[in-house]
Short mmCIF file of C-alpha atoms in Angstrom, two decimals:
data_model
loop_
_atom_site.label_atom_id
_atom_site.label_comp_id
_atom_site.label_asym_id
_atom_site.label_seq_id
_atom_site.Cartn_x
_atom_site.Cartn_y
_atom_site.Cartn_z
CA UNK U 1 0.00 0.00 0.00
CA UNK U 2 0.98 3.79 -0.52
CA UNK U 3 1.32 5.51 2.23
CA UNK U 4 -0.98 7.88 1.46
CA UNK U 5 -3.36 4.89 1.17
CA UNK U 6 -2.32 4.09 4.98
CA UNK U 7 -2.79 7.27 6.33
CA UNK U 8 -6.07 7.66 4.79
CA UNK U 9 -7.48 3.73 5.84
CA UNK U 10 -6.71 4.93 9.92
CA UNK U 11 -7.84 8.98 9.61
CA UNK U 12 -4.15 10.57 10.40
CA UNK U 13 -2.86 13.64 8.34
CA UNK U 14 -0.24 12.85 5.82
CA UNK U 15 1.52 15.59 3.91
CA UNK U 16 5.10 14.04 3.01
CA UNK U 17 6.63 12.09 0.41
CA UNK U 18 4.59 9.63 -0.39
CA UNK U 19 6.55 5.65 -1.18
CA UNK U 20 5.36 1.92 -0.62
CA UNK U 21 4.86 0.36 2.06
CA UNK U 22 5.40 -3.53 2.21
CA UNK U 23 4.47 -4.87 5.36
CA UNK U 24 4.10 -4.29 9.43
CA UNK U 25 6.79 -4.54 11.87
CA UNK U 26 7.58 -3.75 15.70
CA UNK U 27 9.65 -0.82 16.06
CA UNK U 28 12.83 -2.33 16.71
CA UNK U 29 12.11 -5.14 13.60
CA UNK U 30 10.75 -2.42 11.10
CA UNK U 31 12.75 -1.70 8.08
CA UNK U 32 12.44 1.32 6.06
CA UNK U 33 9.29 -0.31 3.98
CA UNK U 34 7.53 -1.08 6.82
CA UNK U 35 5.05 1.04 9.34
CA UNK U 36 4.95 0.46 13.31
CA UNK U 37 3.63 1.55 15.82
CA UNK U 38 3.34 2.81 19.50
CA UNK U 39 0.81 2.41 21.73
CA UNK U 40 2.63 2.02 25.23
CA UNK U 41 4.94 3.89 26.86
CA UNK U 42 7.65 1.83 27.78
CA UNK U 43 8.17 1.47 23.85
CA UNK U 44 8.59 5.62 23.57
CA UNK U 45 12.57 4.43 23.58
CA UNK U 46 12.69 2.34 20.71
CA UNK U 47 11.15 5.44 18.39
CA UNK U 48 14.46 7.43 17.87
CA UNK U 49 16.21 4.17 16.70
CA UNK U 50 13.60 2.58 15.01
CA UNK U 51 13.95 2.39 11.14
CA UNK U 52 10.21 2.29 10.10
CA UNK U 53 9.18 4.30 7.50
CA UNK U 54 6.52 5.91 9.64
CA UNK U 55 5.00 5.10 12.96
CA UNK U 56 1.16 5.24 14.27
CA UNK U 57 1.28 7.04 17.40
CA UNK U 58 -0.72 9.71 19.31
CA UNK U 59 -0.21 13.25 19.92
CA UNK U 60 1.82 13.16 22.98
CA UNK U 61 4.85 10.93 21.23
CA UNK U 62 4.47 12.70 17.70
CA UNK U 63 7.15 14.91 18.93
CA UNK U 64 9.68 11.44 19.78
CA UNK U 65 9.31 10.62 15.96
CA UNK U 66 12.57 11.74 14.15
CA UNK U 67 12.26 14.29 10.96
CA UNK U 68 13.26 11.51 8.40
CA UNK U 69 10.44 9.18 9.55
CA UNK U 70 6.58 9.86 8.93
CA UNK U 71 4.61 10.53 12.66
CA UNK U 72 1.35 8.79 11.68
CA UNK U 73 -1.10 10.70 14.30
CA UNK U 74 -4.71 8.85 15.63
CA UNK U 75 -6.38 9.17 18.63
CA UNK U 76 -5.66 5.61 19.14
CA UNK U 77 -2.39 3.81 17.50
CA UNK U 78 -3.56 0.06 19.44
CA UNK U 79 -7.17 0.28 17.64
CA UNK U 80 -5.59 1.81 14.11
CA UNK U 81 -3.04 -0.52 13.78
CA UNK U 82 -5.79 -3.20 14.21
CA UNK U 83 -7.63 -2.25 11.49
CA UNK U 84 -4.34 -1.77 9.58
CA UNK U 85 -3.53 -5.17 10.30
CA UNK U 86 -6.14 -6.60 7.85
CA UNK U 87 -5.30 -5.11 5.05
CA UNK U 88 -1.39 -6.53 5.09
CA UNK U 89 -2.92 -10.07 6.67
CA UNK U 90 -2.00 -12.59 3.60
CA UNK U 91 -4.16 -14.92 1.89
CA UNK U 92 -5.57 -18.28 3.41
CA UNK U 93 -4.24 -20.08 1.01
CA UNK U 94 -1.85 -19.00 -1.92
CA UNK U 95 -3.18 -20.68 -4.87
CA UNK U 96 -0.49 -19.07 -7.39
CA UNK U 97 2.06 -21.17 -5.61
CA UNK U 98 3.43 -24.51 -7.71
CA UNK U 99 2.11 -27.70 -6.17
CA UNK U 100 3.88 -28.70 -2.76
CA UNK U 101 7.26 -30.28 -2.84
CA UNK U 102 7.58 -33.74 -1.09
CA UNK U 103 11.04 -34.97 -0.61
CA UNK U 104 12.89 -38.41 -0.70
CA UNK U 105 11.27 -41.04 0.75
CA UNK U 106 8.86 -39.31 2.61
CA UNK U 107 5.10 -40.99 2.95
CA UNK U 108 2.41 -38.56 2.79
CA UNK U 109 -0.99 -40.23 3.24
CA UNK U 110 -4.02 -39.56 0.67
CA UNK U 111 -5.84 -38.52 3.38
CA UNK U 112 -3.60 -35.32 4.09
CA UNK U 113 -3.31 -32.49 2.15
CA UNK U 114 -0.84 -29.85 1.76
CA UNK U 115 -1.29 -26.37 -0.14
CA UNK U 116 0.67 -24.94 -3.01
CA UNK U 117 4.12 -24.49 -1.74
CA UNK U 118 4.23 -26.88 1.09
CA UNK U 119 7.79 -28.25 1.39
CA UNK U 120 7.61 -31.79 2.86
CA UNK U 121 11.31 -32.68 3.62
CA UNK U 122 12.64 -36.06 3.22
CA UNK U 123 11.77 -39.13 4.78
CA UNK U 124 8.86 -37.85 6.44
CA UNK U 125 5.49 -39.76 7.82
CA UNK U 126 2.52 -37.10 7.34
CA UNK U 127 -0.43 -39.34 8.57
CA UNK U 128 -4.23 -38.75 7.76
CA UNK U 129 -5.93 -35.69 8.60
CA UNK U 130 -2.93 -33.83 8.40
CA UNK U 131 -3.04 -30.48 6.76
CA UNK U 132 -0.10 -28.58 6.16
CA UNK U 133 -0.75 -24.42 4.51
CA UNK U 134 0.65 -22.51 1.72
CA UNK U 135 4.61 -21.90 2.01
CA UNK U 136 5.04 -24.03 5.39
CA UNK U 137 8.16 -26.01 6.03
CA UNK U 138 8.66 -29.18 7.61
CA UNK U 139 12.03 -30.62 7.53
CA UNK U 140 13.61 -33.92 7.33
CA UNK U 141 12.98 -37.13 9.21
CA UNK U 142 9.62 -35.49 10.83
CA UNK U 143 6.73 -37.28 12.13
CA UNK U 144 2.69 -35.55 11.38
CA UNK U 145 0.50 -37.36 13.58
CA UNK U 146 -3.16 -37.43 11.96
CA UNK U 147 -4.61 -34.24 12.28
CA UNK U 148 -2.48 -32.20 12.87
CA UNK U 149 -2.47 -28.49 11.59
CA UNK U 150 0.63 -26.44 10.39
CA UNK U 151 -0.95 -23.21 9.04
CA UNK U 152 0.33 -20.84 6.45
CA UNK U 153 4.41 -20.15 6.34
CA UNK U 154 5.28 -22.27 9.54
CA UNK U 155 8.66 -24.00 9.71
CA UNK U 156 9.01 -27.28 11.51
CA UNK U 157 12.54 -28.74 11.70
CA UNK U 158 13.93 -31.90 10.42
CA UNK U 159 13.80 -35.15 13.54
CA UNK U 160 10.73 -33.32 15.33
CA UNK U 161 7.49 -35.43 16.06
CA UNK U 162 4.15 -33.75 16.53
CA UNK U 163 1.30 -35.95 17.77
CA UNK U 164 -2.40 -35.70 16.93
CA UNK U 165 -4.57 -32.72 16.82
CA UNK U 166 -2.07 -30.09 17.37
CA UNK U 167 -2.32 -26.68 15.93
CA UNK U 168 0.95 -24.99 14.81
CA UNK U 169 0.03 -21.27 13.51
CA UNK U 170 -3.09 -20.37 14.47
CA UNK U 171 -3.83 -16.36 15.27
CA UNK U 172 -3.02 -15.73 18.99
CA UNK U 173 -6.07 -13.88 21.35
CA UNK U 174 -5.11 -10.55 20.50
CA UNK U 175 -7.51 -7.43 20.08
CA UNK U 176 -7.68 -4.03 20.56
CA UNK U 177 -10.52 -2.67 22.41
CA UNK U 178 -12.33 0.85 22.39
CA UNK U 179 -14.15 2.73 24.93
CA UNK U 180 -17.39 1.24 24.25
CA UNK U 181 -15.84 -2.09 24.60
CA UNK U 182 -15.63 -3.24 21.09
CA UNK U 183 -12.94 -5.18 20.09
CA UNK U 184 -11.12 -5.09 16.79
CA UNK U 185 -9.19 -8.44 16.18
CA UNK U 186 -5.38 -8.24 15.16
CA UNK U 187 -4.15 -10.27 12.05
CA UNK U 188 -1.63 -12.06 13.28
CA UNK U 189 1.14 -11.77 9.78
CA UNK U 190 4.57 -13.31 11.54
CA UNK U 191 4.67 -17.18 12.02
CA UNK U 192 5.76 -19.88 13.75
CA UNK U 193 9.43 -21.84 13.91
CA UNK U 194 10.25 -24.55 15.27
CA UNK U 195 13.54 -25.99 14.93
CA UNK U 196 15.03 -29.12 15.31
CA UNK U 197 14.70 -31.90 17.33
CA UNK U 198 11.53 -30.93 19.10
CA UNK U 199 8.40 -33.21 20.53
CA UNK U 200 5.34 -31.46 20.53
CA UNK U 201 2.26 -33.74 22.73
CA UNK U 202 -1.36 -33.93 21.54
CA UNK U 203 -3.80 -31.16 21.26
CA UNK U 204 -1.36 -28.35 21.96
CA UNK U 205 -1.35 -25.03 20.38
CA UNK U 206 1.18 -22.62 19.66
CA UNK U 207 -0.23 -19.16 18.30
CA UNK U 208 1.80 -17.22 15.30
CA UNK U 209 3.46 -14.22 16.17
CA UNK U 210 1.53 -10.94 15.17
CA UNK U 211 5.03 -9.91 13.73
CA UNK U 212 8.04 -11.46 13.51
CA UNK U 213 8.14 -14.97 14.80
CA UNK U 214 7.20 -17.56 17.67
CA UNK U 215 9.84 -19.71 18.16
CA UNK U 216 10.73 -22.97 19.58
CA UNK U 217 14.12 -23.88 20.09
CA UNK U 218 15.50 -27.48 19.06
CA UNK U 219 15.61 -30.11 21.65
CA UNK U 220 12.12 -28.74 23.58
CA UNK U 221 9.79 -31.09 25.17
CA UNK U 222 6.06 -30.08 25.12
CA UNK U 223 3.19 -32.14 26.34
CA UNK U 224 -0.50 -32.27 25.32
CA UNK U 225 -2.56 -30.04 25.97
CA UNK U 226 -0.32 -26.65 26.09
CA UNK U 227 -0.98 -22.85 24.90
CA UNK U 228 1.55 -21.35 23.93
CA UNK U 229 1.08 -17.47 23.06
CA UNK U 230 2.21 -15.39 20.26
CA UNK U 231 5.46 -14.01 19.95
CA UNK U 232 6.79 -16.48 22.58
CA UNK U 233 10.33 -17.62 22.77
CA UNK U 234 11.02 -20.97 24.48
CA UNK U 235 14.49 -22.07 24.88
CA UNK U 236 16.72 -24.85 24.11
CA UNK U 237 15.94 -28.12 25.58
CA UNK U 238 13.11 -26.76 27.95
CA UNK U 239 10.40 -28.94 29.29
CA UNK U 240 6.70 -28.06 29.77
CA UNK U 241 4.03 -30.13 30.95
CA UNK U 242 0.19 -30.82 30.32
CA UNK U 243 -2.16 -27.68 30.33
CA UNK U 244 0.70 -25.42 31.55
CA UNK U 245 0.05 -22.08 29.53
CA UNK U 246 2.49 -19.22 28.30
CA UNK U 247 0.92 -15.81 27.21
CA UNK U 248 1.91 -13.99 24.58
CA UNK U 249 5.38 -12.44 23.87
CA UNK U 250 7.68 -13.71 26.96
CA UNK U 251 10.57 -15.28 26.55
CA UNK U 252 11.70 -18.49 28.61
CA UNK U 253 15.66 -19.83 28.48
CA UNK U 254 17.46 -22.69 27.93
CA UNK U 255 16.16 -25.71 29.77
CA UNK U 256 13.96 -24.64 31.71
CA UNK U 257 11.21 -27.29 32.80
CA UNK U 258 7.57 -26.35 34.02
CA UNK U 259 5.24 -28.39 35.74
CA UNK U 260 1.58 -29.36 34.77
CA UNK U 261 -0.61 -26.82 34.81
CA UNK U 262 1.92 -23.68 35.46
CA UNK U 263 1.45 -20.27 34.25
CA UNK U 264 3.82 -17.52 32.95
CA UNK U 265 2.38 -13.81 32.61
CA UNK U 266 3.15 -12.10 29.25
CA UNK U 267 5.99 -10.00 28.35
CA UNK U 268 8.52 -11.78 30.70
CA UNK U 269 11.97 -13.32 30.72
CA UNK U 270 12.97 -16.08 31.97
CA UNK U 271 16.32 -17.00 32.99
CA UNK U 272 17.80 -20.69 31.90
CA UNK U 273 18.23 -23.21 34.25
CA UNK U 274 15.19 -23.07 36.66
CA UNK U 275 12.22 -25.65 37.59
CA UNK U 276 8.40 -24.51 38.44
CA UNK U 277 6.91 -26.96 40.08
CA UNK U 278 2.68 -28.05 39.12
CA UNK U 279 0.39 -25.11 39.32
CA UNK U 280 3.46 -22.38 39.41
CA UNK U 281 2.36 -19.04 38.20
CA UNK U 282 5.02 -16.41 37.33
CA UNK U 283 4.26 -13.24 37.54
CA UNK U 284 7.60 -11.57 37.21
CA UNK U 285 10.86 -11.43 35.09
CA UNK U 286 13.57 -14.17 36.78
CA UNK U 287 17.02 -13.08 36.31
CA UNK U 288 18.15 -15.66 38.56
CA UNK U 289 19.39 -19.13 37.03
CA UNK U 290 19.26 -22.56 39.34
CA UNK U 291 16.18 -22.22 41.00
CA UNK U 292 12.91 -23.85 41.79
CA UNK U 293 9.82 -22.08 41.96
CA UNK U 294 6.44 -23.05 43.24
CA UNK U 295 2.77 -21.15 44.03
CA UNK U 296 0.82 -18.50 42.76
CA UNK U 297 2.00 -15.75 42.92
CA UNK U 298 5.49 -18.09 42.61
CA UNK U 299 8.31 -18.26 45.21
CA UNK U 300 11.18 -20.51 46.24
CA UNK U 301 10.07 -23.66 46.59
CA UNK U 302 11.27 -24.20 50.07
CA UNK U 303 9.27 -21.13 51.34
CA UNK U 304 6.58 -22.53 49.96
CA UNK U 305 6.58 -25.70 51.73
CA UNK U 306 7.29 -23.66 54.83
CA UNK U 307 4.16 -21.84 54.00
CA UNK U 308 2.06 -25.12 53.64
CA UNK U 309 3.49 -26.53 56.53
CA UNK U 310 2.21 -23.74 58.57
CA UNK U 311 -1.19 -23.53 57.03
CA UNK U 312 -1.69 -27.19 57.56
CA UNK U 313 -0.90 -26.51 61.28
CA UNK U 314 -3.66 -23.54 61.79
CA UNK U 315 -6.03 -26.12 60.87
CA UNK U 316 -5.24 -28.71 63.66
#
């Protein structure tokens, strides 16, 4: 789209050189084809080193956006760059693809299907049911358990094995909402990769980033039955148990392991090299490596067994 186009789809005054735009991107991602956009205030820092081409924002951060970049001024950048959002979502499906590619050896059942420019590595086992979206990736030696989903540009790695009924891709719960409480649903246009070496359980779900990617790293361990959130980063050789849940954009390190049904708040890091036990629900950035965490909101897990023991006591 021209810009022009842009600033006339979300209401904001545009009297510059007009160019093409290409895409959406965070501010710190954005290249000089792409619009951002800022609609929190911890992100006013990333404006004067942000590359975008222009940036949605309000009047009291027009002033933060730098001469040689277009200021892109709404009442409200969240709910504008919603509706933006749409117009840069691709297609379903991309039908002017060539047929999918399926490599050496690989067994594909007649009961799957795969989109114009699938790319099935080699010696793979898709099983029935399995449906894999225009320009996905799965690489070599990887196992499709019937039914599962890999939507639209997705990369799997070679050795992983996903089991039945999981969803790789799907749009993650994000919205923005105006004061009358109507909510405008964000096209999620990033993906999902996962690299190599990973073992995904049944029924799990892992939601495409809005931009950019959600990755997870080679040599994870997920059960059945897991969310994970868009723009999430889970590290090397982590483990995560049944129904345990990880909202959207926080980053966990290298081997970390969670217990069933833990919990990690969005926008958070986690340091490598720490255990939650069952039911754990972090609410905070860790910075500390080594540790074991239990409880809601989570602690050390030896003050929380203190705490038990003494609530267990009252009670006598």
């Amino acid at each position: 789209m021209k810009l022009s186009e842009i600033a006339q789809l979300i209401g904001a005054k545009f009297d510059g050189s007009d160019r093409e735009i290409t895409s959406m991107n965070t501010l710190s991602e954005a290249n000089e084809n792409e619009v951002s956009f800022v609609a929190n205030a911890k992100y006013i820092k990333e404006i004067s080193s942000s590359n975008a081409a222009a940036i949605i924002c309000d009047k009291s951060t027009k002033d933060k956006v730098s001469t040689d970049r277009v200021a892109l001024v709404v009442d409200a950048p969240y709910w504008q760059m919603a509706v933006l959002s749409a117009k840069f979502a691709p297609a379903l499906e991309d039908v002017s693809s060539p047929k999918a590619i399926i490599g050496e050896g690989s067994m594909v059942s007649a009961k799957a299907e795969l989109a114009n420019g699938a790319v099935i590595g080699k010696n793979c086992n898709i099983m029935a049911g399995v449906y894999v979206g225009s320009n996905a990736i799965v690489g070599d030696n990887t196992i499709l358990y019937p039914n599962v989903v890999i939507y639209r540009d997705c990369k799997v790695g070679s050795s992983c094995i996903i089991h039945a009924g999981t969803v790789i891709g799907s749009d993650g719960f994000g919205f923005a909402s105006n004061k009358m409480g109507i909510h405008k649903k964000i096209y999620h246009i990033g993906n999902v990769v996962i690299e190599d070496d990973v073992e995904i359980g049944s029924n799990t779900s892992i939601d495409r980033a809005v931009f950019t990617s959600t990755y997870i790293k080679k040599g994870s361990r997920l059960d059945n039955l897991i969310q994970v959130g868009h723009n999430c980063e889970i590290g090397e050789y982590s483990v995560i148990a049944g129904q345990a849940g990880l909202a959207g954009s926080s980053k966990i390190g290298r081997s970390n392991v969670f217990g069933a049904q833990s919990g990690v708040a969005g926008h958070l890091e986690i340091a490598p090299f720490n255990t939650f036990a069952a039911r754990t629900g972090v609410t905070k950035t860790i910075k500390e490596s080594g540790k074991t965490f239990a409880g809601f909101p989570f602690m050390e897990h030896r003050t929380w067994l203190k705490i038990q023991g003494k609530l267990a006591r009252l009670i006598k």
